[in-house]
Coordinates of C-alpha atoms in Angstrom, one line a residue:
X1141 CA 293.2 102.5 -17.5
X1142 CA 290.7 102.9 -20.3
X1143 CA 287.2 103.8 -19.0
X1144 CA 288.4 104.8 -16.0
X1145 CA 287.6 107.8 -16.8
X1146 CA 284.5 108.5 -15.0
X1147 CA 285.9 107.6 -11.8
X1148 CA 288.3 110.6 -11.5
X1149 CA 286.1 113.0 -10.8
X1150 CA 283.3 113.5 -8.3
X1151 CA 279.9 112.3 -9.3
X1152 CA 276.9 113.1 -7.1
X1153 CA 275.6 110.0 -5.2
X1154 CA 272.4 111.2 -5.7
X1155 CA 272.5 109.9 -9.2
X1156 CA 275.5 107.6 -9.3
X1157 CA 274.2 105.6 -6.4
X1158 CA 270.4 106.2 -5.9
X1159 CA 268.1 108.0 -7.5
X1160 CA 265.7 106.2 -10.1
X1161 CA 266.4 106.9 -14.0
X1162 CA 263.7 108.7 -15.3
X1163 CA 264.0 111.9 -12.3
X1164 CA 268.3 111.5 -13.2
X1165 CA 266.6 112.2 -16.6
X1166 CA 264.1 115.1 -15.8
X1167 CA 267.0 117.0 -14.7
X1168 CA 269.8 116.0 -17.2
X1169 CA 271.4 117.7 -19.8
X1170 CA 270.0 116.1 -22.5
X1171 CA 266.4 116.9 -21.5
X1172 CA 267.4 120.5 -20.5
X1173 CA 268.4 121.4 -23.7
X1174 CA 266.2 119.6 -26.0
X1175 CA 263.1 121.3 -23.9
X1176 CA 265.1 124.6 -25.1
X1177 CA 264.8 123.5 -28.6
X1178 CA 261.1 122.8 -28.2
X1179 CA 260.5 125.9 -26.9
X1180 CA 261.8 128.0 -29.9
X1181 CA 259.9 125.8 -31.7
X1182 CA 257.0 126.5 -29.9
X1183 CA 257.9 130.5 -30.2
X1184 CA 258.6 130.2 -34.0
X1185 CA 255.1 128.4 -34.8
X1186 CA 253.2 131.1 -32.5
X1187 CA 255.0 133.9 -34.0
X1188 CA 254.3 132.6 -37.5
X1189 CA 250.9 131.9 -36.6
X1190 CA 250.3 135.3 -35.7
X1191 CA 251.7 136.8 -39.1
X1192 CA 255.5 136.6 -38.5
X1193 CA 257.5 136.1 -41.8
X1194 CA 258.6 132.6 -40.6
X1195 CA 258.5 129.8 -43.1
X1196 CA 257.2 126.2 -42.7
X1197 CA 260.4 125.0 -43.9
X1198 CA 261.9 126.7 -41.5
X1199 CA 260.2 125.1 -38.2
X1200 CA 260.7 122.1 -40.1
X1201 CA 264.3 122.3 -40.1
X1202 CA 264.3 123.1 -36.2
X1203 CA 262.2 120.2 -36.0
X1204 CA 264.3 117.1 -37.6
X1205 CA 267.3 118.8 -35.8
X1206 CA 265.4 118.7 -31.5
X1207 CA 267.1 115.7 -30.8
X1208 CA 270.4 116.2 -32.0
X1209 CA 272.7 118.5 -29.9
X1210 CA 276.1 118.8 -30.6
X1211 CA 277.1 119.2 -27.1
X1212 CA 281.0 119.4 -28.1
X1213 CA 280.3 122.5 -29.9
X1214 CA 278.0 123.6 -27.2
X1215 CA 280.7 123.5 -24.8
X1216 CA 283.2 124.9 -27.2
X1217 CA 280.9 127.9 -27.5
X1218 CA 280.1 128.7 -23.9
X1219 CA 283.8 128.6 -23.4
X1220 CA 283.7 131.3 -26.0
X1221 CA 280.4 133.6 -25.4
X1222 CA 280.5 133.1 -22.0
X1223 CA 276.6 132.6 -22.2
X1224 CA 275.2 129.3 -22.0
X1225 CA 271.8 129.9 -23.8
X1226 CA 274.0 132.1 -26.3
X1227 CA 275.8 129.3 -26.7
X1228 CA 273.1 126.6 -27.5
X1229 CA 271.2 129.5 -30.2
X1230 CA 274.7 129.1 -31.9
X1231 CA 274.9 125.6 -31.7
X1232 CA 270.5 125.0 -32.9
X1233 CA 271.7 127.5 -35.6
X1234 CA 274.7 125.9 -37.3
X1235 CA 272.5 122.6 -37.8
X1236 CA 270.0 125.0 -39.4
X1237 CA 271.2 127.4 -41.1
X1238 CA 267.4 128.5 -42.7
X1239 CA 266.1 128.6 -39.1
X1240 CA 269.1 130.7 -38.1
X1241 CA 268.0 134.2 -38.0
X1242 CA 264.5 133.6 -36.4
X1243 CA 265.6 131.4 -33.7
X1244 CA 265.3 132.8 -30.3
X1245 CA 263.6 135.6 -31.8
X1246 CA 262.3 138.6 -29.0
X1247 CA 262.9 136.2 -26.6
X1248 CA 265.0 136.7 -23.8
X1249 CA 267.5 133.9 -22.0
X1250 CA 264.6 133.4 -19.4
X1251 CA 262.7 132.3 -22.3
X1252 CA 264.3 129.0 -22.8
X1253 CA 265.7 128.8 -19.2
X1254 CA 262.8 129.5 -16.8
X1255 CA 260.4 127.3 -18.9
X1256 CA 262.6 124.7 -18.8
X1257 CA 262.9 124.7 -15.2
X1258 CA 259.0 125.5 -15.1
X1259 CA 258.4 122.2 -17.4
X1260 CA 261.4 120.3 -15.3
X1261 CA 259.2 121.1 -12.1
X1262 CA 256.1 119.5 -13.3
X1263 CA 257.5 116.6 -14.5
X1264 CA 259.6 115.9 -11.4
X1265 CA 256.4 116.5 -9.2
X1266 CA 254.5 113.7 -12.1
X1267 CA 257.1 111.6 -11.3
X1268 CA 257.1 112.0 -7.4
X1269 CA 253.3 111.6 -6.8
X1270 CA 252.8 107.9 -8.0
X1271 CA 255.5 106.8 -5.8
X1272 CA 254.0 108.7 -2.7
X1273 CA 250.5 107.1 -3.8
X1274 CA 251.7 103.7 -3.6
X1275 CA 253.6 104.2 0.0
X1276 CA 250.3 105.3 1.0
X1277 CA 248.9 102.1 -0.2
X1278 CA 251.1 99.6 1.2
X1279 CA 251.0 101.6 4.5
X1280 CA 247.2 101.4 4.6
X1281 CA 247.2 97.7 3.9
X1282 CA 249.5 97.0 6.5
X1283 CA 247.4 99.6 9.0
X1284 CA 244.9 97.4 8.2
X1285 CA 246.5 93.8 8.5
X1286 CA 247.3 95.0 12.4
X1287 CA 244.7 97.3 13.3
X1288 CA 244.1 95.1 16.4
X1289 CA 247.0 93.9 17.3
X1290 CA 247.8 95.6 21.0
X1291 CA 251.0 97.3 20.9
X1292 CA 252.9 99.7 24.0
X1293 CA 252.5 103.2 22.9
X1294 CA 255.3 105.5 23.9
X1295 CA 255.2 109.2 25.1
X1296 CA 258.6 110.9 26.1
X1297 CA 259.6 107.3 24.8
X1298 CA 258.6 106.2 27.7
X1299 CA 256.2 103.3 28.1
X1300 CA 252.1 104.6 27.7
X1301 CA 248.8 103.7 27.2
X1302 CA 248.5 101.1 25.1
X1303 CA 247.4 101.3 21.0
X1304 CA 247.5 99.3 18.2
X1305 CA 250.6 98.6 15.4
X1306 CA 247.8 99.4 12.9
X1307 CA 247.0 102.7 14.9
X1308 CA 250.4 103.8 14.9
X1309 CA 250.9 103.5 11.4
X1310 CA 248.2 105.8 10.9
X1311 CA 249.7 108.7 12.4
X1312 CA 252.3 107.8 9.5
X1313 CA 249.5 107.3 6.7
X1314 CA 248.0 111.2 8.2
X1315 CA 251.2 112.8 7.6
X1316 CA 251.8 111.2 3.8
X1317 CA 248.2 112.0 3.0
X1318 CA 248.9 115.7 3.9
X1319 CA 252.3 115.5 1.4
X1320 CA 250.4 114.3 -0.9
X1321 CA 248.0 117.3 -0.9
X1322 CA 251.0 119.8 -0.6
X1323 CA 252.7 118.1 -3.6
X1324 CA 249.4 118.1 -5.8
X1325 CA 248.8 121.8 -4.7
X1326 CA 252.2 122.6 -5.4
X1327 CA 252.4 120.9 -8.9
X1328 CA 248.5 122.0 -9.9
X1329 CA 249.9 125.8 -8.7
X1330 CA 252.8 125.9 -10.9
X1331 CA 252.1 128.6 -14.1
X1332 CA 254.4 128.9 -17.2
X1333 CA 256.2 131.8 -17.2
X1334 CA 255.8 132.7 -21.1
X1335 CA 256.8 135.3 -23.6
X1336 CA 257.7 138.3 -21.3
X1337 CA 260.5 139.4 -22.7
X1338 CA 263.8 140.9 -20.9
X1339 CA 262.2 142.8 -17.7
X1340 CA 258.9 141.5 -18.0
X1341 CA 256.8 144.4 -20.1
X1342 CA 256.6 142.3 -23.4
X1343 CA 258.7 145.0 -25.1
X1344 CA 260.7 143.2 -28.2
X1345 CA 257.7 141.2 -28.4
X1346 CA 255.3 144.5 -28.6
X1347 CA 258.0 145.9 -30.8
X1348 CA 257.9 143.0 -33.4
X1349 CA 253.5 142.6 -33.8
X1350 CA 254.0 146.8 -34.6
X1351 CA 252.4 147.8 -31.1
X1352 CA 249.0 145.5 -31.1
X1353 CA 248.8 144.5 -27.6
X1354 CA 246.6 141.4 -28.8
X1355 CA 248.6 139.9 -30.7
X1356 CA 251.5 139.9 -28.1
X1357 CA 248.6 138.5 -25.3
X1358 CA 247.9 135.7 -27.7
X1359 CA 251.7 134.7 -28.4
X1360 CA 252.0 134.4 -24.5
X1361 CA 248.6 132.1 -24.7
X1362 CA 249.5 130.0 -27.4
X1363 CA 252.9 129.1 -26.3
X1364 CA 251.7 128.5 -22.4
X1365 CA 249.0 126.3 -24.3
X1366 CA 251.3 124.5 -26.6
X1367 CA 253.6 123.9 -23.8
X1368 CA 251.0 122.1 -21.5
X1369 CA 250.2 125.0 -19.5
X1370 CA 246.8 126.1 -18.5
X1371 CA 248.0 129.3 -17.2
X1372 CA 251.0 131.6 -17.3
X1373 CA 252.0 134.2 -14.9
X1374 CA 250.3 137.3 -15.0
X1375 CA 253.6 139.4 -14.8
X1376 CA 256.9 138.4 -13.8
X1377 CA 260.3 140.2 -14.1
X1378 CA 263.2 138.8 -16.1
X1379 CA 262.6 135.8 -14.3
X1380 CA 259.0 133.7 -12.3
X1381 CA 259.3 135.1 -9.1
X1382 CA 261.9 132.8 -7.1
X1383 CA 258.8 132.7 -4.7
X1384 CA 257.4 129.6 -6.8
X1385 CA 260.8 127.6 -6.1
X1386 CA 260.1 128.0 -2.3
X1387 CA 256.6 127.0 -2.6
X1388 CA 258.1 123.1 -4.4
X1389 CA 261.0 122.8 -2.0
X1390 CA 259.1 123.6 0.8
X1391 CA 256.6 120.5 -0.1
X1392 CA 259.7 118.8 -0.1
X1393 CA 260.8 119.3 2.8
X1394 CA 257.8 118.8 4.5
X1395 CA 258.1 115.1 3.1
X1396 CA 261.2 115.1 4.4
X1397 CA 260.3 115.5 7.8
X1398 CA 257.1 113.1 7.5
X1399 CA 260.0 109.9 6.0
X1400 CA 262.6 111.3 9.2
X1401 CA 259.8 110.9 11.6
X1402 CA 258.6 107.2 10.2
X1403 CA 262.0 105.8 9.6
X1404 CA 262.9 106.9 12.8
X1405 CA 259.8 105.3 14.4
X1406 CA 260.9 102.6 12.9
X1407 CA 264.3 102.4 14.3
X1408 CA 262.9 103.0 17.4
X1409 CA 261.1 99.9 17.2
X1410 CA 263.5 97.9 15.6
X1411 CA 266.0 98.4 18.4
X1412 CA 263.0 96.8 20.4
X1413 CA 262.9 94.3 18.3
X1414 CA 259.4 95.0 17.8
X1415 CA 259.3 95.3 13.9
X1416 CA 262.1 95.1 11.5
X1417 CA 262.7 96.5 8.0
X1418 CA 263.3 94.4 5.1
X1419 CA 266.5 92.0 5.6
X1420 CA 267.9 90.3 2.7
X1421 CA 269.1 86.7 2.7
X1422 CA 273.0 87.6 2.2
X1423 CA 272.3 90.9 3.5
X1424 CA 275.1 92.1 6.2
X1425 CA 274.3 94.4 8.5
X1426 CA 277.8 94.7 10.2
X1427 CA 281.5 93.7 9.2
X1428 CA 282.6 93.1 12.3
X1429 CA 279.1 92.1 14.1
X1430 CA 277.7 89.0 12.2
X1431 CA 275.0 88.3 13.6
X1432 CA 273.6 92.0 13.8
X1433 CA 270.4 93.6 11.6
X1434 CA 270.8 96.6 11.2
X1435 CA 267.8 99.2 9.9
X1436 CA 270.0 100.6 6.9
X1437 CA 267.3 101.4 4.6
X1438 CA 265.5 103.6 7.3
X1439 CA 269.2 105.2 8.4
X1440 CA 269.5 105.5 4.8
X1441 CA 266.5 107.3 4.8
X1442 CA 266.6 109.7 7.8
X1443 CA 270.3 110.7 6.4
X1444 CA 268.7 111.8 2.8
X1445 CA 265.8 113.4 4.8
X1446 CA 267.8 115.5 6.7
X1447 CA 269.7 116.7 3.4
X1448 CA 266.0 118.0 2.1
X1449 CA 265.0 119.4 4.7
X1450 CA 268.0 121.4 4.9
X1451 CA 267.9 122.4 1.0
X1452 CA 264.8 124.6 1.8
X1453 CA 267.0 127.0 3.1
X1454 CA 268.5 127.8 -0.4
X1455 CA 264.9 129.3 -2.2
X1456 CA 264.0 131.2 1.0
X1457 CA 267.8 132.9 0.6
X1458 CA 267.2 133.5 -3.0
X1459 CA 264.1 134.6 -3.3
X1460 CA 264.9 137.2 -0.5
X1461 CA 267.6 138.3 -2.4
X1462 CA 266.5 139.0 -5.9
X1463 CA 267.2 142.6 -6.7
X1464 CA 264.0 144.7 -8.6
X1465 CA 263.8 142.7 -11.7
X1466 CA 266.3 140.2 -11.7
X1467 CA 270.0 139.4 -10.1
X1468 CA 272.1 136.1 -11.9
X1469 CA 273.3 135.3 -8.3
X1470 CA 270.0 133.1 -8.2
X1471 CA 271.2 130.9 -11.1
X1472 CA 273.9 128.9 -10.0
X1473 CA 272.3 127.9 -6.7
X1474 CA 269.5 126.9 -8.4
X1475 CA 271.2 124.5 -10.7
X1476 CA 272.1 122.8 -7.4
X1477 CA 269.2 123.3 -5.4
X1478 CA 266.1 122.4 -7.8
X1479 CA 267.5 119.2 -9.0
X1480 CA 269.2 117.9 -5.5
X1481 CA 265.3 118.4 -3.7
X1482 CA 264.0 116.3 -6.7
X1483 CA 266.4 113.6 -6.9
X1484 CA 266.6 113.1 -2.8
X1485 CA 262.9 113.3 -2.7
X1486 CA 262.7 110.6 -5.3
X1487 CA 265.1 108.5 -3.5
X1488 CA 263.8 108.2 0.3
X1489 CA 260.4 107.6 -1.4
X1490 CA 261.6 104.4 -3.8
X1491 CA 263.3 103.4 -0.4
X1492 CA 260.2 103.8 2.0
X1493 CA 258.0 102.1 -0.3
X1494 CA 260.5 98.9 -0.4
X1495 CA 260.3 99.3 3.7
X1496 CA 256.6 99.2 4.1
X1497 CA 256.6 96.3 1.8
X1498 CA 258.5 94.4 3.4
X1499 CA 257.8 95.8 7.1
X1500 CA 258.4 92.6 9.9
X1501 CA 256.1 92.3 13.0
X1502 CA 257.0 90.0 15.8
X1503 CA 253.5 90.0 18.1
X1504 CA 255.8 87.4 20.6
X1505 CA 258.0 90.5 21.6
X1506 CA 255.1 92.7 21.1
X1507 CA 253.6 91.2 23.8
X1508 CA 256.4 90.2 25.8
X1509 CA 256.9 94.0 26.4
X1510 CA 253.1 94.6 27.0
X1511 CA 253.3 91.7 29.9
X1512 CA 256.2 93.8 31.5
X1513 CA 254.1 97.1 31.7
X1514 CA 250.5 96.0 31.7
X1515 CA 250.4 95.2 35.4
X1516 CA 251.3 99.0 36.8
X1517 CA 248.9 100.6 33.9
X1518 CA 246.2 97.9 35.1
X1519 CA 246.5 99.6 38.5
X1520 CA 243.2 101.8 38.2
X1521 CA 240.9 99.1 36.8
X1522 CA 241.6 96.8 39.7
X1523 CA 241.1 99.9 42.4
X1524 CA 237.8 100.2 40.6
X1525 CA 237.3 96.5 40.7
X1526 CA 237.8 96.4 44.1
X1527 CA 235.4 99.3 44.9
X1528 CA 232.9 97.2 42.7
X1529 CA 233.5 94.6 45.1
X1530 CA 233.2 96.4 48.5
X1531 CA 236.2 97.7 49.2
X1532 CA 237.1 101.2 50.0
X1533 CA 239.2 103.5 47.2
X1534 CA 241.6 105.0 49.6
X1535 CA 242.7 101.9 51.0
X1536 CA 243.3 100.0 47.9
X1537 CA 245.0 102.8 46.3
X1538 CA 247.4 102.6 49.2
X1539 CA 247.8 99.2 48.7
X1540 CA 248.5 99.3 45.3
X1541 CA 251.0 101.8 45.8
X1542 CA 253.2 100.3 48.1
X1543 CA 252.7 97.0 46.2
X1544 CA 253.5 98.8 42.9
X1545 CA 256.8 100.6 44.1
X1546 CA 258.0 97.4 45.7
X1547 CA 257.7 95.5 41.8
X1548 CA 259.3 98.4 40.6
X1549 CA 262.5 97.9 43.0
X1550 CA 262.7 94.9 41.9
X1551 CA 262.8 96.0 38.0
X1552 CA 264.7 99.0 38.3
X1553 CA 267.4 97.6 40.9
X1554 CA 267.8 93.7 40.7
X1555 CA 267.2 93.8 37.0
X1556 CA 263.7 91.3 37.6
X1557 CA 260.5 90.9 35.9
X1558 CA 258.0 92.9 36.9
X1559 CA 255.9 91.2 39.1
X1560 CA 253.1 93.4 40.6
X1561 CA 250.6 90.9 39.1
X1562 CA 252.2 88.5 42.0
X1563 CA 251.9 90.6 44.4
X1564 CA 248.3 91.3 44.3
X1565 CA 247.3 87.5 44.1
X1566 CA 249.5 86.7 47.6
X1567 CA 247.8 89.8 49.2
X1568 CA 244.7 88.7 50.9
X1569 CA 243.3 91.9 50.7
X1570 CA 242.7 91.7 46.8
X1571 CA 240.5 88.1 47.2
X1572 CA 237.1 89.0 46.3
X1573 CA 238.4 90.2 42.4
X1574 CA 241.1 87.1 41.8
X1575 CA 238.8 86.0 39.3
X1576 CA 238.7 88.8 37.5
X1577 CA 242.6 89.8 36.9
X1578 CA 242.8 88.3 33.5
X1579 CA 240.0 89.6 32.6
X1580 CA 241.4 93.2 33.5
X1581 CA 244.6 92.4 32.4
X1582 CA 243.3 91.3 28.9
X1583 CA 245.5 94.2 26.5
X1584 CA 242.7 94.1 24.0
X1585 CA 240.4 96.2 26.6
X1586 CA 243.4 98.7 26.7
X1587 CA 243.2 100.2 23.2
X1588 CA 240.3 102.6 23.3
X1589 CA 239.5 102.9 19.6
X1590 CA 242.0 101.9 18.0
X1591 CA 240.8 99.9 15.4
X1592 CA 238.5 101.8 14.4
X1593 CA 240.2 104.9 14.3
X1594 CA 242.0 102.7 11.8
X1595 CA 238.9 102.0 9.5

């Protein structure tokens, strides 16, 4: 049927089914291509500028004809050339014909291409770090709603010392805060690589100033400056070194890891029915389960984590491989790998920052659990209760033990409540400190520092 179209080939889900518009946009074909345009533009105003027979009408022409990409006839071209920036110089040229012989002038394919991605970079990062700012935020308000609400902590996933739901979603907060530093250091590191020409020495552009040096340094600083650069690359080869792709992915990544770990924390937690992500009205978390809640957004999450984590692999690979100044078997990886760590990055971030907005705490089951394990980890303040009182350490230790292992029988192997607590109040041994067991069993006086750690 008509429109169908689309829906006969594969189309990346990544874009199709997630990620937001404007990073679909940083890496799309339209903005590619256009940036190319920009950047002769750039190179033709710089060259002129520095005494290049290049006429205003000229760049003018270029100008009023950016937007306009005749992709047809781009495709039509590459088909032909078998050169895809080849093909785009044709295509810019035959919508102005006055421009035509200067465009692309000493410049080499890396010109147009590593710029691009260069420029693409940046803006992807611009994108990114708002959206990492404002899961920050809405984890530090909620840090701060429960900063004193007691809560089991969990080593080996097994019950612990106690913290605070507030205190646990700092060690969440810590690792986003450090992201946020590797994505700012990554973004504030990233260079333009310039006019350098095929290998890197500057030689077509050296060639075309008549051998003065300066006026081939200042071409390279005017178009890094016009292009929003502060700085380009002191020397590269053909290409940047593939180097600066690993340093990007690899801040990435390390998001990656920080969402895997919270969304599975969360998981965790929600199978305990502790907290719960988001659920909507009409939501349904199961066909065949009705009345199940499933965490989807977190799954959702940890399954697009996993994916950019495991994309860091590609720029270690290529940036080993590159031969002396340049090998093309970089190229098509990258077209892949770049965008994909972008657009996933983009998407578990838009779908943590809807989880911690929406985050669900139930204190009842919070505390519930904290009633079940309080009594054994209360064990050493009644012993020093006890002492306090008179008694002797080695004998209430002994009695605590054998009171302690038969509560847990009765957890472990008929499936009861733990009931330790019990215990102690029908021993006679333990009657100078009944008076004090809810005060030592009070969770608040479990949490160490919690709260403030928090603040």
């Amino acid at each position: 049927m008509e429109g169908d179209e689309e829906f006969m080939k594969y189309r990346s889900p990544l874009v199709s089914r997630y990620a937001s518009k404007e990073m679909a946009f940083n890496f799309s074909d339209k903005k590619k291509f256009t940036t190319w345009r920009k950047l002769w533009i750039l190179l033709a105003k710089a060259e002129k500028e520095l005494g290049l027979p290049i006429t205003d009408a000229q760049i003018q022409e270029m100008e009023t004809h950016a937007e306009d990409i005749d992709f047809t006839m781009a495709a039509e071209q590459e088909r032909k050339l078998r050169h895809d920036v080849m093909a785009h110089v044709h295509t810019f040229a035959h919508c102005c014909p006055s421009a035509a012989p200067i465009i692309h002038l000493g410049a080499t394919s890396c010109y147009v291409g590593d710029n691009t991605d260069l420029i693409m970079l940046r803006d992807g990062f611009d994108i990114l770090l708002p959206k990492l700012a404002r899961v920050i935020d809405r984890l530090a308000e909620f840090a701060d709603k429960y900063k004193d609400l007691p809560t089991l902590g969990f080593t080996h996933y097994q019950p612990a010392q106690l913290t605070t739901v507030g205190k646990r979603a700092c060690l969440w907060l810590q690792d986003l805060a450090m992201d946020m530093r590797n994505l700012q250091r990554a973004r504030d590191d990233l260079r333009f690589r310039g006019v350098k020409g095929t290998t890197g020495t500057q030689a077509s552009f050296l060639q075309l100033f008549q051998g003065d040096h300066d006026k081939v340094e200042e071409l390279d600083r005017k178009v890094t400056e016009m292009a929003g650069f502060r700085k380009a690359y002191l020397v590269t080869g053909q290409t940047y070194s593939r180097k600066v792709d690993v340093d990007c992915l690899s801040s990435l990544a390390s998001l990656g890891s920080t969402v895997h770990k919270i969304c599975t924390d969360i998981r965790l937690l929600a199978n305990l029915k502790e907290i719960e992500e988001p659920f909507e009205k009409e939501q349904i978390g199961s066909s065949a389960m009705p009345y199940k809640r499933n965490p989807m957004r977190a799954e959702r999450c940890c399954s697009l984590a996993r994916h950019l984590v495991a994309l860091m692999a590609d720029p270690l690979q290529t940036a080993s491989v590159q031969w002396l100044e340049r090998t093309l078997d970089d190229s098509a990886n990258r077209r892949i790998s770049l965008p994909e760590s972008f657009l996933t990055a983009d998407i578990v971030l838009s779908t943590l920052q809807n989880i911690t907005e929406g985050l669900v705490v139930y204190p009842k089951v919070i505390e519930r659990h904290i009633r079940h394990e309080l009594p054994f980890m209360a064990t050493e303040n009644i012993i020093m209760a006890m002492v306090q009182a008179g008694g002797n350490r080695q004998d209430c230790h002994e009695k605590i033990r054998v009171l302690s292992q038969e509560a847990a029988a009765v957890v472990k192997q008929e499936g009861g409540d733990n009931d330790l607590l019990a215990r102690v109040q029908r021993d006679p041994y333990f009657t100078p400190i009944l008076g004090q067991l809810d005060a030592l069993l009070d969770p608040s006086t479990f949490i160490g520092r919690a709260p403030q750690q928090v603040c």
